PDB file of C-alpha atoms in Angstrom:
ATOM      1  CA  UNK Y1177      11.491 -11.608  12.430  1.00 56.00           C
ATOM      2  CA  UNK Y1178      11.203  -7.814  12.328  1.00 67.00           C
ATOM      3  CA  UNK Y1179       8.753  -6.145  14.683  1.00 79.00           C
ATOM      4  CA  UNK Y1180       5.282  -5.654  13.181  1.00 89.00           C
ATOM      5  CA  UNK Y1181       4.115  -2.454  11.589  1.00 96.00           C
ATOM      6  CA  UNK Y1182       0.561  -1.162  11.302  1.00 98.00           C
ATOM      7  CA  UNK Y1183      -1.609   0.745   8.876  1.00 98.00           C
ATOM      8  CA  UNK Y1184      -4.988   2.261   9.800  1.00 98.00           C
ATOM      9  CA  UNK Y1185      -7.636   2.965   7.135  1.00 98.00           C
ATOM     10  CA  UNK Y1186     -11.060   4.597   7.271  1.00 98.00           C
ATOM     11  CA  UNK Y1187     -14.076   2.349   6.659  1.00 98.00           C
ATOM     12  CA  UNK Y1188     -17.750   1.976   7.629  1.00 97.00           C
ATOM     13  CA  UNK Y1189     -20.918   4.074   7.488  1.00 96.00           C
ATOM     14  CA  UNK Y1190     -20.696   7.828   7.274  1.00 95.00           C
ATOM     15  CA  UNK Y1191     -22.851  10.860   6.534  1.00 92.00           C
ATOM     16  CA  UNK Y1192     -22.442  10.346   2.766  1.00 93.00           C
ATOM     17  CA  UNK Y1193     -23.085   6.581   2.767  1.00 93.00           C
ATOM     18  CA  UNK Y1194     -25.689   5.633   3.987  1.00 95.00           C
ATOM     19  CA  UNK Y1195     -26.401   9.051   5.516  1.00 92.00           C
ATOM     20  CA  UNK Y1196     -25.566   8.441   9.156  1.00 93.00           C
ATOM     21  CA  UNK Y1197     -22.568   7.431  11.240  1.00 95.00           C
ATOM     22  CA  UNK Y1198     -22.542   4.379  13.429  1.00 96.00           C
ATOM     23  CA  UNK Y1199     -22.913   5.013  17.160  1.00 96.00           C
ATOM     24  CA  UNK Y1200     -20.320   5.134  19.907  1.00 97.00           C
ATOM     25  CA  UNK Y1201     -21.884   4.854  23.347  1.00 96.00           C
ATOM     26  CA  UNK Y1202     -20.913   6.738  26.537  1.00 96.00           C
ATOM     27  CA  UNK Y1203     -18.726   3.852  27.780  1.00 97.00           C
ATOM     28  CA  UNK Y1204     -16.818   3.550  24.485  1.00 97.00           C
ATOM     29  CA  UNK Y1205     -18.707   0.517  23.185  1.00 98.00           C
ATOM     30  CA  UNK Y1206     -19.949   0.869  19.623  1.00 98.00           C
ATOM     31  CA  UNK Y1207     -21.647  -0.656  16.587  1.00 98.00           C
ATOM     32  CA  UNK Y1208     -19.903  -1.432  13.289  1.00 98.00           C
ATOM     33  CA  UNK Y1209     -22.150  -0.374  10.397  1.00 98.00           C
ATOM     34  CA  UNK Y1210     -20.851  -1.174   6.879  1.00 98.00           C
ATOM     35  CA  UNK Y1211     -21.457   1.114   3.907  1.00 97.00           C
ATOM     36  CA  UNK Y1212     -24.069   0.337   1.240  1.00 97.00           C
ATOM     37  CA  UNK Y1213     -23.028  -1.771  -1.745  1.00 97.00           C
ATOM     38  CA  UNK Y1214     -22.646   0.824  -4.485  1.00 95.00           C
ATOM     39  CA  UNK Y1215     -21.464  -1.473  -7.299  1.00 97.00           C
ATOM     40  CA  UNK Y1216     -23.219  -4.013  -9.477  1.00 97.00           C
ATOM     41  CA  UNK Y1217     -23.089  -7.524  -8.018  1.00 97.00           C
ATOM     42  CA  UNK Y1218     -23.111 -11.025  -9.422  1.00 96.00           C
ATOM     43  CA  UNK Y1219     -26.258 -13.165  -9.348  1.00 93.00           C
ATOM     44  CA  UNK Y1220     -26.505 -16.058  -6.906  1.00 88.00           C
ATOM     45  CA  UNK Y1221     -24.241 -18.934  -7.883  1.00 89.00           C
ATOM     46  CA  UNK Y1222     -21.617 -16.807  -9.644  1.00 94.00           C
ATOM     47  CA  UNK Y1223     -19.577 -15.744  -6.591  1.00 94.00           C
ATOM     48  CA  UNK Y1224     -17.059 -18.148  -4.991  1.00 95.00           C
ATOM     49  CA  UNK Y1225     -19.470 -18.732  -2.080  1.00 95.00           C
ATOM     50  CA  UNK Y1226     -23.138 -19.094  -2.941  1.00 94.00           C
ATOM     51  CA  UNK Y1227     -24.684 -16.640  -0.514  1.00 94.00           C
ATOM     52  CA  UNK Y1228     -26.792 -13.532  -1.042  1.00 94.00           C
ATOM     53  CA  UNK Y1229     -25.386 -10.037  -0.745  1.00 96.00           C
ATOM     54  CA  UNK Y1230     -26.479  -9.022   2.775  1.00 96.00           C
ATOM     55  CA  UNK Y1231     -28.846  -6.123   3.393  1.00 97.00           C
ATOM     56  CA  UNK Y1232     -29.054  -3.702   6.302  1.00 97.00           C
ATOM     57  CA  UNK Y1233     -31.957  -5.771   7.588  1.00 96.00           C
ATOM     58  CA  UNK Y1234     -29.644  -8.796   7.823  1.00 96.00           C
ATOM     59  CA  UNK Y1235     -27.085  -7.078  10.049  1.00 97.00           C
ATOM     60  CA  UNK Y1236     -26.820  -7.762  13.761  1.00 95.00           C
ATOM     61  CA  UNK Y1237     -27.233  -4.174  14.991  1.00 96.00           C
ATOM     62  CA  UNK Y1238     -28.363  -2.895  18.404  1.00 96.00           C
ATOM     63  CA  UNK Y1239     -30.638  -0.300  16.789  1.00 95.00           C
ATOM     64  CA  UNK Y1240     -33.151  -0.083  13.960  1.00 93.00           C
ATOM     65  CA  UNK Y1241     -32.084   1.153  10.540  1.00 92.00           C
ATOM     66  CA  UNK Y1242     -34.634   3.264   8.629  1.00 91.00           C
ATOM     67  CA  UNK Y1243     -37.255   1.214   6.812  1.00 92.00           C
ATOM     68  CA  UNK Y1244     -36.057   2.583   3.475  1.00 92.00           C
ATOM     69  CA  UNK Y1245     -32.625   1.024   4.080  1.00 94.00           C
ATOM     70  CA  UNK Y1246     -33.653  -2.401   5.351  1.00 95.00           C
ATOM     71  CA  UNK Y1247     -33.561  -3.982   1.876  1.00 97.00           C
ATOM     72  CA  UNK Y1248     -30.528  -1.989   0.689  1.00 97.00           C
ATOM     73  CA  UNK Y1249     -27.516  -4.244  -0.083  1.00 97.00           C
ATOM     74  CA  UNK Y1250     -24.468  -3.882   2.146  1.00 97.00           C
ATOM     75  CA  UNK Y1251     -20.763  -3.897   1.263  1.00 98.00           C
ATOM     76  CA  UNK Y1252     -19.686  -6.037   4.230  1.00 96.00           C
ATOM     77  CA  UNK Y1253     -15.993  -5.191   4.053  1.00 98.00           C
ATOM     78  CA  UNK Y1254     -13.938  -5.520   6.201  1.00 98.00           C
ATOM     79  CA  UNK Y1255     -15.304  -8.774   7.565  1.00 98.00           C
ATOM     80  CA  UNK Y1256     -14.452 -10.178  10.995  1.00 97.00           C
ATOM     81  CA  UNK Y1257     -15.138 -13.557  12.613  1.00 97.00           C
ATOM     82  CA  UNK Y1258     -18.370 -13.507  14.585  1.00 96.00           C
ATOM     83  CA  UNK Y1259     -19.478 -10.069  13.343  1.00 97.00           C
ATOM     84  CA  UNK Y1260     -22.632  -9.817  11.187  1.00 97.00           C
ATOM     85  CA  UNK Y1261     -22.499 -13.563  10.578  1.00 95.00           C
ATOM     86  CA  UNK Y1262     -19.036 -13.623   9.028  1.00 96.00           C
ATOM     87  CA  UNK Y1263     -16.316 -16.215   9.755  1.00 96.00           C
ATOM     88  CA  UNK Y1264     -13.177 -14.846   8.115  1.00 98.00           C
ATOM     89  CA  UNK Y1265     -10.938 -11.813   8.554  1.00 98.00           C
ATOM     90  CA  UNK Y1266     -10.499 -10.143   5.160  1.00 98.00           C
ATOM     91  CA  UNK Y1267     -10.420  -6.751   3.517  1.00 98.00           C
ATOM     92  CA  UNK Y1268     -10.356  -5.688  -0.118  1.00 98.00           C
ATOM     93  CA  UNK Y1269      -9.816  -2.209  -1.517  1.00 97.00           C
ATOM     94  CA  UNK Y1270     -10.241  -0.770  -5.037  1.00 96.00           C
ATOM     95  CA  UNK Y1271      -8.602   2.599  -4.343  1.00 94.00           C
ATOM     96  CA  UNK Y1272      -5.001   3.085  -5.423  1.00 90.00           C
ATOM     97  CA  UNK Y1273      -3.843   5.274  -2.531  1.00 92.00           C
ATOM     98  CA  UNK Y1274      -4.945   2.818   0.158  1.00 95.00           C
ATOM     99  CA  UNK Y1275      -4.213  -0.295  -1.885  1.00 96.00           C
ATOM    100  CA  UNK Y1276      -0.577   0.632  -2.490  1.00 94.00           C
ATOM    101  CA  UNK Y1277       0.022   1.101   1.234  1.00 96.00           C
ATOM    102  CA  UNK Y1278      -1.817  -2.066   2.245  1.00 97.00           C
ATOM    103  CA  UNK Y1279       0.264  -3.993  -0.316  1.00 96.00           C
ATOM    104  CA  UNK Y1280       3.425  -3.207   1.688  1.00 95.00           C
ATOM    105  CA  UNK Y1281       2.157  -5.055   4.781  1.00 97.00           C
ATOM    106  CA  UNK Y1282       3.771  -8.390   5.617  1.00 97.00           C
ATOM    107  CA  UNK Y1283       2.692 -11.407   7.705  1.00 97.00           C
ATOM    108  CA  UNK Y1284       2.410 -10.363  11.341  1.00 97.00           C
ATOM    109  CA  UNK Y1285       1.738  -6.697  10.525  1.00 98.00           C
ATOM    110  CA  UNK Y1286      -1.565  -5.132  11.559  1.00 98.00           C
ATOM    111  CA  UNK Y1287      -4.205  -3.663   9.310  1.00 98.00           C
ATOM    112  CA  UNK Y1288      -6.353  -1.510  11.582  1.00 98.00           C
ATOM    113  CA  UNK Y1289      -9.728   0.035  10.847  1.00 98.00           C
ATOM    114  CA  UNK Y1290     -11.185   3.278  12.053  1.00 98.00           C
ATOM    115  CA  UNK Y1291     -14.527   4.968  11.526  1.00 98.00           C
ATOM    116  CA  UNK Y1292     -16.176   8.271  12.267  1.00 98.00           C
ATOM    117  CA  UNK Y1293     -18.812   7.554  14.937  1.00 97.00           C
ATOM    118  CA  UNK Y1294     -21.422   9.749  16.611  1.00 94.00           C
ATOM    119  CA  UNK Y1295     -21.869   9.774  20.388  1.00 94.00           C
ATOM    120  CA  UNK Y1296     -25.314   8.359  21.200  1.00 93.00           C
ATOM    121  CA  UNK Y1297     -27.302   7.234  24.260  1.00 91.00           C
ATOM    122  CA  UNK Y1298     -26.890   3.536  25.063  1.00 90.00           C
ATOM    123  CA  UNK Y1299     -30.554   2.946  24.189  1.00 88.00           C
ATOM    124  CA  UNK Y1300     -30.435   4.912  20.931  1.00 90.00           C
ATOM    125  CA  UNK Y1301     -33.159   3.508  18.700  1.00 89.00           C
ATOM    126  CA  UNK Y1302     -31.493   4.426  15.422  1.00 90.00           C
ATOM    127  CA  UNK Y1303     -31.478   7.151  12.744  1.00 89.00           C
ATOM    128  CA  UNK Y1304     -34.656   9.186  12.905  1.00 74.00           C
ATOM    129  CA  UNK Y1305     -35.267   8.286  16.548  1.00 61.00           C
ATOM    130  CA  UNK Y1306     -36.835  11.225  18.342  1.00 50.00           C
ATOM    131  CA  UNK Y1307     -37.819  11.590  21.981  1.00 50.00           C
ATOM    132  CA  UNK Y1308     -40.231  14.011  23.624  1.00 43.00           C
ATOM    133  CA  UNK Y1309     -38.715  17.465  23.802  1.00 43.00           C
ATOM    134  CA  UNK Y1310     -35.854  16.660  21.440  1.00 46.00           C
ATOM    135  CA  UNK Y1311     -35.181  18.410  18.147  1.00 43.00           C
ATOM    136  CA  UNK Y1312     -34.028  15.110  16.609  1.00 47.00           C
ATOM    137  CA  UNK Y1313     -31.458  12.352  16.763  1.00 47.00           C
ATOM    138  CA  UNK Y1314     -28.579  14.529  15.593  1.00 51.00           C
ATOM    139  CA  UNK Y1315     -28.993  16.775  18.644  1.00 56.00           C
ATOM    140  CA  UNK Y1316     -28.490  13.954  21.131  1.00 66.00           C
ATOM    141  CA  UNK Y1317     -24.719  13.822  21.181  1.00 71.00           C
ATOM    142  CA  UNK Y1318     -22.400  14.537  24.050  1.00 77.00           C
ATOM    143  CA  UNK Y1319     -24.082  17.788  25.073  1.00 78.00           C
ATOM    144  CA  UNK Y1320     -27.510  16.116  25.318  1.00 80.00           C
ATOM    145  CA  UNK Y1321     -26.047  13.217  27.296  1.00 88.00           C
ATOM    146  CA  UNK Y1322     -24.264  15.427  29.793  1.00 81.00           C
ATOM    147  CA  UNK Y1323     -27.282  17.706  30.211  1.00 84.00           C
ATOM    148  CA  UNK Y1324     -29.297  14.616  31.105  1.00 85.00           C
ATOM    149  CA  UNK Y1325     -26.768  13.425  33.661  1.00 88.00           C
ATOM    150  CA  UNK Y1326     -25.267  10.574  31.641  1.00 91.00           C
ATOM    151  CA  UNK Y1327     -21.648   9.759  32.491  1.00 93.00           C
ATOM    152  CA  UNK Y1328     -19.528   9.925  29.328  1.00 94.00           C
ATOM    153  CA  UNK Y1329     -15.955   8.596  29.208  1.00 96.00           C
ATOM    154  CA  UNK Y1330     -13.497  11.485  29.248  1.00 95.00           C
ATOM    155  CA  UNK Y1331     -11.627  10.437  26.102  1.00 96.00           C
ATOM    156  CA  UNK Y1332     -14.660  10.515  23.781  1.00 96.00           C
ATOM    157  CA  UNK Y1333     -15.178  13.440  21.415  1.00 95.00           C
ATOM    158  CA  UNK Y1334     -18.150  15.730  22.182  1.00 92.00           C
ATOM    159  CA  UNK Y1335     -20.410  14.667  19.306  1.00 91.00           C
ATOM    160  CA  UNK Y1336     -18.640  12.800  16.492  1.00 95.00           C
ATOM    161  CA  UNK Y1337     -15.059  11.615  16.277  1.00 97.00           C
ATOM    162  CA  UNK Y1338     -12.688   9.153  14.595  1.00 98.00           C
ATOM    163  CA  UNK Y1339     -12.111   5.886  16.439  1.00 98.00           C
ATOM    164  CA  UNK Y1340     -10.116   2.719  15.881  1.00 98.00           C
ATOM    165  CA  UNK Y1341     -12.563  -0.140  16.305  1.00 98.00           C
ATOM    166  CA  UNK Y1342     -11.052  -3.322  14.811  1.00 98.00           C
ATOM    167  CA  UNK Y1343      -8.000  -4.884  13.207  1.00 98.00           C
ATOM    168  CA  UNK Y1344      -6.580  -7.935  11.528  1.00 98.00           C
ATOM    169  CA  UNK Y1345      -3.178  -9.530  11.943  1.00 98.00           C
ATOM    170  CA  UNK Y1346      -1.930 -10.112   8.434  1.00 98.00           C
ATOM    171  CA  UNK Y1347      -1.448 -13.641   7.168  1.00 98.00           C
ATOM    172  CA  UNK Y1348      -1.241 -12.744   3.492  1.00 97.00           C
ATOM    173  CA  UNK Y1349      -1.690  -9.766   1.184  1.00 98.00           C
ATOM    174  CA  UNK Y1350      -2.577 -10.224  -2.473  1.00 98.00           C
ATOM    175  CA  UNK Y1351      -1.755  -7.471  -4.950  1.00 96.00           C
ATOM    176  CA  UNK Y1352      -1.275  -7.320  -8.741  1.00 93.00           C
ATOM    177  CA  UNK Y1353       2.022  -8.685 -10.026  1.00 79.00           C
ATOM    178  CA  UNK Y1354       2.723  -5.464 -11.900  1.00 74.00           C
ATOM    179  CA  UNK Y1355       1.669  -3.199  -9.031  1.00 67.00           C
ATOM    180  CA  UNK Y1356      -1.317  -1.857 -10.969  1.00 74.00           C
ATOM    181  CA  UNK Y1357      -4.735  -3.094 -11.994  1.00 92.00           C
ATOM    182  CA  UNK Y1358      -6.648  -5.601  -9.890  1.00 96.00           C
ATOM    183  CA  UNK Y1359      -5.747  -8.736  -7.957  1.00 97.00           C
ATOM    184  CA  UNK Y1360      -6.009 -12.043  -9.778  1.00 96.00           C
ATOM    185  CA  UNK Y1361      -9.607 -13.044  -9.131  1.00 96.00           C
ATOM    186  CA  UNK Y1362      -8.926 -16.774  -8.852  1.00 97.00           C
ATOM    187  CA  UNK Y1363      -6.203 -16.174  -6.276  1.00 97.00           C
ATOM    188  CA  UNK Y1364      -8.509 -13.867  -4.312  1.00 98.00           C
ATOM    189  CA  UNK Y1365     -11.308 -16.429  -4.439  1.00 98.00           C
ATOM    190  CA  UNK Y1366      -8.999 -19.106  -3.065  1.00 98.00           C
ATOM    191  CA  UNK Y1367      -7.635 -16.931  -0.244  1.00 98.00           C
ATOM    192  CA  UNK Y1368     -10.702 -14.881   0.717  1.00 98.00           C
ATOM    193  CA  UNK Y1369     -13.810 -16.463  -0.857  1.00 98.00           C
ATOM    194  CA  UNK Y1370     -16.339 -14.470   1.193  1.00 97.00           C
ATOM    195  CA  UNK Y1371     -14.811 -11.027   0.689  1.00 98.00           C
ATOM    196  CA  UNK Y1372     -17.405  -8.562  -0.557  1.00 98.00           C
ATOM    197  CA  UNK Y1373     -15.385  -7.547  -3.628  1.00 98.00           C
ATOM    198  CA  UNK Y1374     -15.740 -11.062  -5.046  1.00 98.00           C
ATOM    199  CA  UNK Y1375     -19.484 -10.442  -5.252  1.00 97.00           C
ATOM    200  CA  UNK Y1376     -18.936  -7.347  -7.430  1.00 98.00           C
ATOM    201  CA  UNK Y1377     -19.305  -7.459 -11.191  1.00 97.00           C
ATOM    202  CA  UNK Y1378     -16.633  -6.818 -12.268  1.00 97.00           C
ATOM    203  CA  UNK Y1379     -14.237  -7.755  -9.467  1.00 97.00           C
ATOM    204  CA  UNK Y1380     -12.390  -4.554  -8.589  1.00 97.00           C
ATOM    205  CA  UNK Y1381     -10.043  -5.080  -5.626  1.00 98.00           C
ATOM    206  CA  UNK Y1382      -6.524  -3.739  -6.133  1.00 97.00           C
ATOM    207  CA  UNK Y1383      -5.471  -5.425  -2.911  1.00 98.00           C
ATOM    208  CA  UNK Y1384      -6.903  -8.180  -0.712  1.00 98.00           C
ATOM    209  CA  UNK Y1385      -5.691  -8.674   2.864  1.00 98.00           C
ATOM    210  CA  UNK Y1386      -6.267 -11.954   4.676  1.00 98.00           C
ATOM    211  CA  UNK Y1387      -5.980 -12.035   8.461  1.00 98.00           C
ATOM    212  CA  UNK Y1388      -5.452 -14.671  11.112  1.00 98.00           C
ATOM    213  CA  UNK Y1389      -9.032 -15.289  12.325  1.00 97.00           C
ATOM    214  CA  UNK Y1390      -7.801 -16.062  15.839  1.00 97.00           C
ATOM    215  CA  UNK Y1391      -5.912 -12.748  16.124  1.00 97.00           C
ATOM    216  CA  UNK Y1392      -8.325 -10.455  14.279  1.00 98.00           C
ATOM    217  CA  UNK Y1393     -11.642  -8.835  15.021  1.00 98.00           C
ATOM    218  CA  UNK Y1394     -13.483  -5.898  16.481  1.00 97.00           C
ATOM    219  CA  UNK Y1395     -12.370  -4.364  19.751  1.00 98.00           C
ATOM    220  CA  UNK Y1396     -14.465  -4.364  22.921  1.00 96.00           C
ATOM    221  CA  UNK Y1397     -14.024  -0.606  23.149  1.00 98.00           C
ATOM    222  CA  UNK Y1398     -13.021   2.085  20.669  1.00 98.00           C
ATOM    223  CA  UNK Y1399      -9.588   3.719  20.731  1.00 98.00           C
ATOM    224  CA  UNK Y1400     -10.057   7.446  20.016  1.00 98.00           C
ATOM    225  CA  UNK Y1401      -8.080   9.181  17.293  1.00 98.00           C
ATOM    226  CA  UNK Y1402      -9.923  12.467  17.852  1.00 98.00           C
ATOM    227  CA  UNK Y1403      -9.166  14.799  20.731  1.00 98.00           C
ATOM    228  CA  UNK Y1404     -11.723  14.749  23.565  1.00 95.00           C
ATOM    229  CA  UNK Y1405     -12.695  18.388  22.986  1.00 93.00           C
ATOM    230  CA  UNK Y1406     -13.364  18.242  19.198  1.00 95.00           C
ATOM    231  CA  UNK Y1407     -13.811  15.468  16.661  1.00 96.00           C
ATOM    232  CA  UNK Y1408     -11.920  17.381  13.975  1.00 97.00           C
ATOM    233  CA  UNK Y1409      -8.816  17.663  16.163  1.00 98.00           C
ATOM    234  CA  UNK Y1410      -6.356  14.778  16.020  1.00 98.00           C
ATOM    235  CA  UNK Y1411      -5.025  13.324  19.258  1.00 98.00           C
ATOM    236  CA  UNK Y1412      -1.403  12.181  19.876  1.00 98.00           C
ATOM    237  CA  UNK Y1413      -1.970   8.755  18.307  1.00 98.00           C
ATOM    238  CA  UNK Y1414      -2.289  10.608  15.011  1.00 98.00           C
ATOM    239  CA  UNK Y1415       0.098  13.515  15.533  1.00 98.00           C
ATOM    240  CA  UNK Y1416       2.862  11.739  17.504  1.00 98.00           C
ATOM    241  CA  UNK Y1417       2.687   8.086  16.488  1.00 98.00           C
ATOM    242  CA  UNK Y1418       1.351   7.966  12.933  1.00 98.00           C
ATOM    243  CA  UNK Y1419       2.714   9.142   9.593  1.00 97.00           C
ATOM    244  CA  UNK Y1420      -0.111  11.685   9.303  1.00 97.00           C
ATOM    245  CA  UNK Y1421       0.250  15.359  10.196  1.00 96.00           C
ATOM    246  CA  UNK Y1422      -3.185  15.631  11.789  1.00 97.00           C
ATOM    247  CA  UNK Y1423      -3.900  18.659   9.605  1.00 97.00           C
ATOM    248  CA  UNK Y1424      -6.842  19.044   7.260  1.00 97.00           C
ATOM    249  CA  UNK Y1425      -9.272  16.106   6.874  1.00 97.00           C
ATOM    250  CA  UNK Y1426      -6.911  13.632   8.537  1.00 98.00           C
ATOM    251  CA  UNK Y1427      -9.857  11.359   9.480  1.00 97.00           C
ATOM    252  CA  UNK Y1428     -10.203  10.277   5.846  1.00 96.00           C
ATOM    253  CA  UNK Y1429      -6.570   9.311   5.207  1.00 97.00           C
ATOM    254  CA  UNK Y1430      -4.529   6.117   5.718  1.00 97.00           C
ATOM    255  CA  UNK Y1431      -2.145   6.340   8.687  1.00 97.00           C
ATOM    256  CA  UNK Y1432       1.073   4.340   8.885  1.00 98.00           C
ATOM    257  CA  UNK Y1433       2.874   3.326  12.081  1.00 98.00           C
ATOM    258  CA  UNK Y1434       6.499   2.185  12.257  1.00 97.00           C
ATOM    259  CA  UNK Y1435       7.662  -0.640  14.511  1.00 96.00           C
ATOM    260  CA  UNK Y1436       8.070   1.462  17.664  1.00 97.00           C
ATOM    261  CA  UNK Y1437       4.825   3.347  17.117  1.00 97.00           C
ATOM    262  CA  UNK Y1438       2.985   0.092  16.464  1.00 98.00           C
ATOM    263  CA  UNK Y1439       4.198  -1.349  19.759  1.00 97.00           C
ATOM    264  CA  UNK Y1440       2.889   1.725  21.611  1.00 97.00           C
ATOM    265  CA  UNK Y1441      -0.378   1.693  19.684  1.00 97.00           C
ATOM    266  CA  UNK Y1442      -1.005  -2.008  20.358  1.00 97.00           C
ATOM    267  CA  UNK Y1443      -0.357  -1.363  24.043  1.00 96.00           C
ATOM    268  CA  UNK Y1444      -2.977   1.392  24.008  1.00 96.00           C
ATOM    269  CA  UNK Y1445      -5.437  -0.912  22.249  1.00 96.00           C
ATOM    270  CA  UNK Y1446      -4.845  -3.568  24.922  1.00 94.00           C
ATOM    271  CA  UNK Y1447      -5.525  -1.013  27.655  1.00 90.00           C
ATOM    272  CA  UNK Y1448      -8.736   0.299  26.077  1.00 83.00           C
TER     273      UNK Y1448
END
């Protein structure tokens, strides 16, 4: 068999949706916060698995989400075994640029996920949390931590940065037979019945990736893609190993890794 390849895509909460980034803590641990569900969804009983669309209040998070978001539905995609009550490793995508690249992955390849995360104190209470003498939560990044004598790992960006946080080892990728349009819904329901796109009305995934649940999941610690002196600056994983130039808004784009680069990247993930 050929050596595996990898593709990394941006997912999770951000300053547009739902208005804040998930936290990365001074030791590199983190919280995975999905985006809100922005599409119409099917009523109970119409999706392949009869379960409600989760809300932010349902998520297993180490901080409190704002009260206004607690009942907001969540697009829980990607899903990982043991994370936010999920059991499978799946990912669906409706966007052509990412979907076309994911469709090229083969069994054994890695689909990796990265997010932009903000550096927060380990006991961060959540968006809107303020402490005596502080201007607000957004001011308590790396500078606040260091001023207060908190040890911060040297490879973390000063305030926000892009970080690999999870991955799935591909078992199967479903894509349209003609290379356009959406995946066959019945096939997606059979292969990935709990994927969030199957709760959307209409179903909109242009690709669905199914991972080996025993070789997929979130990492114990993030793997930085940003340089340690600025979140907007790409580090060598991006500039030397990936297909991306590291110029412009690189933290929003898919990044491909060939066989040799994937081997080096997986080694770095193992060492994190």
